[in-house]
């Protein structure tokens, strides 16, 4: 009892509130990453695992460029371009070489680990100080970081909303929805897949670049699990967006809620750390949450109709019949009794 | 208009599942021909349509549309010339997209797609007018997701999409087979309206012999990957289901499907 009491005494609520803004800032950056995941997972119907690699690529490229004197804005753009290239590679592995999409992503991600190390001069991490360079975003000034994150999110959401409303963007959506239909309308579905993967990974690398500037260093492992965190943000955002707006949730709203999902994820993360739980448990926690939310639509369907349920209902009605008349089985099914046959006929007619 | 020269296709060659699906098909369609295609299971009807649409490359022969050799083009490139309606109503439309978005995708068949808006207001007005032809009330539901429509509505929409950008060739692959008889009749009616209005060169596969006789100016019967009967004009008009059944018996492959027998008995 004493231990529990002292544990709770050691938690300070003001301490939590003090940490929340940093969680929001980080969540905004990862929300941008989740927008990339949304494009592949929801619009193209591909679970693209390259993002774990491209997030680190974005970090590595931006930090090394800034260290060599490139303007942080230009460095962030170049990092984004690196992500575009990585996504294109995944797309070509899938469309030109016929490798299943999920494997193509894994291969790119695996290769990127070496490439990212090479970019960082074969060091696992590289620091970049906000004191020396004019970084776009930094954890040193949280309110400014939040503002930057919000502006970035708004700009990217506007850009995506516009793009997926154009002929080209709409062709990508058609490809993700129904490939045969897309082909019949003259859409080159392979090009659309490559383009979608490229844009997605470009966004993810941009988020990686912002994340590295925010934390002041690039780490070769910074993108590990990005796909799962991205999915968590997408799913949390969808559930909350649909609960709040229902049918009024349009495409821009969906994108905004993906970013909000990222923020909520990092607020939960902040709370977990505040509770002094081991942050290493966060991966387990995230995986469980994502699994549950991905399973919900399936389980909902099962609750309406499944073999298990049909079997239970059948058994229940048998028990009910037994309770009504335990000896029904011992009674003749077709009686030759004229009177009862007459009754049955009458009943039949009554029904008709 | 359309010309097939010695087109052959074998699936799974050299394996136990080898199937010679098309054997030296020769077919020539004139501008404005409305050809119905009948045949038993495995006769090669859908395979011939897929060969024309470019779903996979053929083994031999050449395919010409409008005098242009398209044998080496994949389906999405042939889409510039060909409008298609599939047997499965789910195949021809994008369920998660709106009716107007689906139509706009179809309106750009064969054109380059850039960064202009996918659907414009002027187009929406145009689509509303065109949807009225279908007589299904879809013109009032332009922004509804296609996934919420019935199979018949989706099939009618696919038909409109296939003809929105006037195709050089319209391919209908048993497009009413998955619908209930009443809806099938409606979709077929809409088909005739659209085809006649624009004088579209059309190939329509059907299992219904009455429909095959009633519609179009020419009838082609297939069996075992070959065209075994090709009739047009007055001779076709005077055909009876019994004539077609006799033809089938002559082929001797006994591949008359239950569906065809049922349609003959109607």
PDB file of C-alpha atoms in Angstrom, chain A residues 4 202 207 272:
ATOM      1  CA  UNK A   4       1.218   2.531  -4.356  1.00  0.00           C
ATOM      2  CA  UNK A 202       8.052  12.347 -49.933  1.00  0.00           C
ATOM      3  CA  UNK A 207       8.139  14.761 -41.593  1.00  0.00           C
ATOM      4  CA  UNK A 272       2.400   6.954 -20.458  1.00  0.00           C
TER       5      UNK A 272
END
